[in-house]
Short mmCIF file of C-alpha atoms in Angstrom, two decimals:
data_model
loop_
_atom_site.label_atom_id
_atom_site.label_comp_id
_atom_site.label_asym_id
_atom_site.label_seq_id
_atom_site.Cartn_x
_atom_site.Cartn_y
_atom_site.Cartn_z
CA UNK A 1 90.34 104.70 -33.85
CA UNK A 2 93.24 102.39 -35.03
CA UNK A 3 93.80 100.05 -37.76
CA UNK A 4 97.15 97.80 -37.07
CA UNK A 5 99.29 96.60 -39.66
CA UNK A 6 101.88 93.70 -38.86
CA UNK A 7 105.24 93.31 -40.62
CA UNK A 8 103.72 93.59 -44.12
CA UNK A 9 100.41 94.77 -45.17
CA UNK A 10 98.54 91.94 -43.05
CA UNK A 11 95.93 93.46 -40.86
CA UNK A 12 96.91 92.85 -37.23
CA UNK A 13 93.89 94.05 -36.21
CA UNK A 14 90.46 95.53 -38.45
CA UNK A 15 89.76 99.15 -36.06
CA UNK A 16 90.30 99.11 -32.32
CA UNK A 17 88.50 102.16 -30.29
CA UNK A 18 90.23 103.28 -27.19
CA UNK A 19 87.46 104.80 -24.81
CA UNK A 20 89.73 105.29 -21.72
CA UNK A 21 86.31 105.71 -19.72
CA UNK A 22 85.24 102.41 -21.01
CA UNK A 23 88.29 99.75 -21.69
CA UNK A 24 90.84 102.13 -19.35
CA UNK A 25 94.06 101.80 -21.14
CA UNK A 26 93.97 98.31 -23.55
CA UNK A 27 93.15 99.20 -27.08
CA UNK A 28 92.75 95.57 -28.08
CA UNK A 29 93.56 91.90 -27.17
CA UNK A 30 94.76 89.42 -29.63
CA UNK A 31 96.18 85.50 -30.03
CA UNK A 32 99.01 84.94 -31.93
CA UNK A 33 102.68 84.59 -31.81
CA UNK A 34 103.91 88.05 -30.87
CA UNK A 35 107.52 87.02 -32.35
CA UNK A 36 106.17 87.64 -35.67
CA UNK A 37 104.94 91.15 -34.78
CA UNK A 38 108.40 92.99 -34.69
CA UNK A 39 107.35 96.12 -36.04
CA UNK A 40 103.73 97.83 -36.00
CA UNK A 41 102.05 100.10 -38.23
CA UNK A 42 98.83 101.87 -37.62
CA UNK A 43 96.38 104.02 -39.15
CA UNK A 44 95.36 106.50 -36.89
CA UNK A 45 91.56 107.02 -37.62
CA UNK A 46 88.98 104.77 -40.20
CA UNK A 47 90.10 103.95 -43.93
CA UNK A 48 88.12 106.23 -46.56
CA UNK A 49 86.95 102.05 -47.47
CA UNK A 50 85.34 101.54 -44.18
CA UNK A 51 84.27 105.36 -42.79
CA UNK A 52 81.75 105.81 -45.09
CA UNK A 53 79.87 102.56 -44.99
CA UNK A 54 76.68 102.29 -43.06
CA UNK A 55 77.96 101.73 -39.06
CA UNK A 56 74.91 99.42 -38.31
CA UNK A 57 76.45 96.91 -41.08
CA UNK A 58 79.37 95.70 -39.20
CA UNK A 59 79.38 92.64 -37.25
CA UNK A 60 77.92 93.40 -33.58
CA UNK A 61 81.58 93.04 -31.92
CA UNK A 62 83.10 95.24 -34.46
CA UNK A 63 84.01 98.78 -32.70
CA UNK A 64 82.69 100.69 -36.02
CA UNK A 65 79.24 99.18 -35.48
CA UNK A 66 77.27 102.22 -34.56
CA UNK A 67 76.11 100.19 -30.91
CA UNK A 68 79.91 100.34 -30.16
CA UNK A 69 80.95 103.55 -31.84
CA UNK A 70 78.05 105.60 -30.10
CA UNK A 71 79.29 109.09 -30.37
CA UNK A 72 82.61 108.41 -32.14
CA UNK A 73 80.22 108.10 -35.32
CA UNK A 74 78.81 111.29 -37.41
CA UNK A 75 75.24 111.26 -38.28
CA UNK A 76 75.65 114.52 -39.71
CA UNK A 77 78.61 114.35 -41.59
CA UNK A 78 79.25 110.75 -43.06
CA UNK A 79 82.12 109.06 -41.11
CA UNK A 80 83.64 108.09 -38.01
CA UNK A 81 85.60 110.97 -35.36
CA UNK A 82 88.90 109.40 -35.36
CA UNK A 83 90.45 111.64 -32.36
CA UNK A 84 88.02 113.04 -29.66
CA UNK A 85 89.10 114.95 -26.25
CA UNK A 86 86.82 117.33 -24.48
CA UNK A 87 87.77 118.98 -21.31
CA UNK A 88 88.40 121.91 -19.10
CA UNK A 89 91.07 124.05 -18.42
CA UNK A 90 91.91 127.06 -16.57
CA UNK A 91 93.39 129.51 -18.64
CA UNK A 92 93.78 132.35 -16.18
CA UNK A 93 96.71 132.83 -14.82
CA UNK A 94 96.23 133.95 -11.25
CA UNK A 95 96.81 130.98 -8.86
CA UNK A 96 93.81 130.11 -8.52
CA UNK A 97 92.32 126.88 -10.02
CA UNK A 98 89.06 127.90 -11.78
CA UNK A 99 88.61 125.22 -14.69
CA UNK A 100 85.56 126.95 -16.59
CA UNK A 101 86.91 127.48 -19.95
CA UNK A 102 85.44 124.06 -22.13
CA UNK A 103 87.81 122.92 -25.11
CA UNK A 104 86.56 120.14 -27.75
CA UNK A 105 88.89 118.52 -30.41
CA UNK A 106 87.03 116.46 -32.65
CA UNK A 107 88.96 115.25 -35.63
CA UNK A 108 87.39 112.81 -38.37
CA UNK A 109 87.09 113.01 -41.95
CA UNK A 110 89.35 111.05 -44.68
CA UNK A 111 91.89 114.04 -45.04
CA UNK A 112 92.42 113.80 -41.26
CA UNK A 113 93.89 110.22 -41.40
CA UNK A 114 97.45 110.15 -40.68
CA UNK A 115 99.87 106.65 -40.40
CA UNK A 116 101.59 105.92 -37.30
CA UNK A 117 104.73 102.98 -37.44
CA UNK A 118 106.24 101.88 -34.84
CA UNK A 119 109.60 99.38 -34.89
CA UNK A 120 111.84 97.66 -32.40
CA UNK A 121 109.24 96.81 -30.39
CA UNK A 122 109.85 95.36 -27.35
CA UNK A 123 107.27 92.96 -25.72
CA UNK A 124 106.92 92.15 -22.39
CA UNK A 125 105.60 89.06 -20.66
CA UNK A 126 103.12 89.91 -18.61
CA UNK A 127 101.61 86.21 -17.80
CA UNK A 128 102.55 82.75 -18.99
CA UNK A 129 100.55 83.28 -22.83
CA UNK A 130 100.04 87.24 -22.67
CA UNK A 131 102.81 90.02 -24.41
CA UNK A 132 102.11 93.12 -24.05
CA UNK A 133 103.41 96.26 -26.23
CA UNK A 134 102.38 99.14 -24.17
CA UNK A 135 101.99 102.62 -25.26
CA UNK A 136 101.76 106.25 -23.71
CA UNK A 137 99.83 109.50 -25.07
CA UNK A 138 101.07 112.47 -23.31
CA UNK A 139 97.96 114.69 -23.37
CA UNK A 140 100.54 117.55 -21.94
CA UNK A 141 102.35 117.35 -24.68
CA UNK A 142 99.53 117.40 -27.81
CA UNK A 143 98.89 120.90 -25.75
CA UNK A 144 101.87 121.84 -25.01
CA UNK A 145 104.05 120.57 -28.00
CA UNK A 146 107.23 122.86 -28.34
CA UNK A 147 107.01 122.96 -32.09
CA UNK A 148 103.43 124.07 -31.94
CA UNK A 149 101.77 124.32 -28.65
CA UNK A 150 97.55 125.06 -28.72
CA UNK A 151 96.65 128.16 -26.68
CA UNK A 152 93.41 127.38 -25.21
CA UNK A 153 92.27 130.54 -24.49
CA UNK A 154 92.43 131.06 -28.53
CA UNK A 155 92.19 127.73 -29.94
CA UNK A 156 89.91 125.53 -27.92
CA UNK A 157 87.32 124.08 -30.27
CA UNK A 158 87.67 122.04 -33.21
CA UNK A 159 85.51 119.66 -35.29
CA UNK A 160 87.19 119.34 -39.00
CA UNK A 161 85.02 121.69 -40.54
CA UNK A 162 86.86 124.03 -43.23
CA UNK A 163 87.00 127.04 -41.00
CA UNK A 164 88.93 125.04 -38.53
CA UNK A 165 91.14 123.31 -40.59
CA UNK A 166 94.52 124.77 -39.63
CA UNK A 167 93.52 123.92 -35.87
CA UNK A 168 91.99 120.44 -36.61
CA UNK A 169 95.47 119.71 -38.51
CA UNK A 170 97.91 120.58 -35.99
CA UNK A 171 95.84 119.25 -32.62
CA UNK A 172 95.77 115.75 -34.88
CA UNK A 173 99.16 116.08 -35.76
CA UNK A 174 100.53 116.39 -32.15
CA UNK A 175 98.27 113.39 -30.97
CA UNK A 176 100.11 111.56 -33.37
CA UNK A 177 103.44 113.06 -32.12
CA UNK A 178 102.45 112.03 -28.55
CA UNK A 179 101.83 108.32 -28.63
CA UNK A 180 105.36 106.73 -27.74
CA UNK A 181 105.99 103.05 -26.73
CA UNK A 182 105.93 103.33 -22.64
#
C-alpha cells in the first residue's frame, strides 16, 4: 500500500495497492497536470487514521475496501499488511535447483509505516495526454541488500508480531531501500 503526497501536503493519491498478479506493474492512474508534480512523497503502508477503520466502509473503488484489499487486510489483528511477498527459494547450495524452502514477509501494523520521497522526477510521455513516472523494486536486492542481506535458510518468515520484530524491521526497511525511479 501507498499513500502519495504531491509538492506539499496535498494528497496525490488516497492508498494505491500494487497486486503485480492483478494490475501487473501500474500502481495507479490519475488526470492532472503532471508539471505540478515535481517531486513525490509516499507513505509506504496505511495511515494509523485510515488502518484501523472498518475496511467494508470505504467507497467500493477504494483499494482499502475489504472487496479490494482481500488478503492485504487483517481480520485478526486490526489493520491493513502494508508489504506482502511469499515465495520459494532454494537455499541449498549444490547446483541443483530444488525450490522447497517457503519464505513469507508480511509487514503491517502502524509502527511498520515508513515515508518514501522521491524528487527530480522525470516524466515521460508515453501517449499524447499520458506521463508516466515509472518505478523499479529490485526483489534481489531487499534479499540480498549489502548492508543487511536476509538469509533464508534462517530468516524466512515474518508477520510483525513482537517475536519477529527485528526481522519484520529490516525486510521492510530494504523494500523501501529497493524502490528506485526506473
Amino acid at each position: 500500500y501507498f499513500t502519495l503526497f504531491g509538492n506539499g501536503s496535498n494528497a496525490l493519491h488516497q492508498a494505491a495497492l500494487l497486486d503485480y498478479r492483478e494490475t501487473g506493474s501500474l500502481l495507479f492512474k490519475k488526470e492532472g497536470d503532471y508539471a505540478k508534480f515535481n517531486s513525490l512523497s509516499a507513505v509506504l503502508g496505511v495511515d494509523s487514521s485510515l488502518n484501523h477503520l472498518d475496511p467494508s466502509a470505504f467507497p467500493n473503488e477504494s483499494p482499502l475496501n475489504i472487496s479490494n484489499a482481500g488478503p492485504m487486510h487483517w481480520g485478526w489483528n486490526p489493520g491493513y499488511i502494508f508489504i506482502s511477498v511469499e515465495g520459494k527459494a532454494d537455499t541449498l547450495i549444490d547446483g541443483i535447483e530444488n525450490y522447497d524452502h517457503n519464505f513469507s514477509f508480511h509487514v503491517g501494523t502502524d509502527e511498520y509505516l515508513q515515508s518514501k520521497s522521491f524528487s527530480a522526477i522525470n516524466w515521460v510521455k508515453t501517449s499524447p495526454n499520458t506521463h508516466t513516472f515509472a518505478l523499479q523494486l529490485d526483489l534481489f536486492d531487499v534479499i540480498c541488500n549489502a548492508l543487511t542481506p536476509i538469509d533464508l535458510r534462517t530468516e524466512f518468515l515474518a508477520h510483525s508480531s513482537s517475536l519477529q520484530a527485528a526481522l519484520t524491521l529490516k525486510f521492510g526497511k530494504n523494500f523501501k531501500s529497493a524502490i528506485t525511479p526506473y
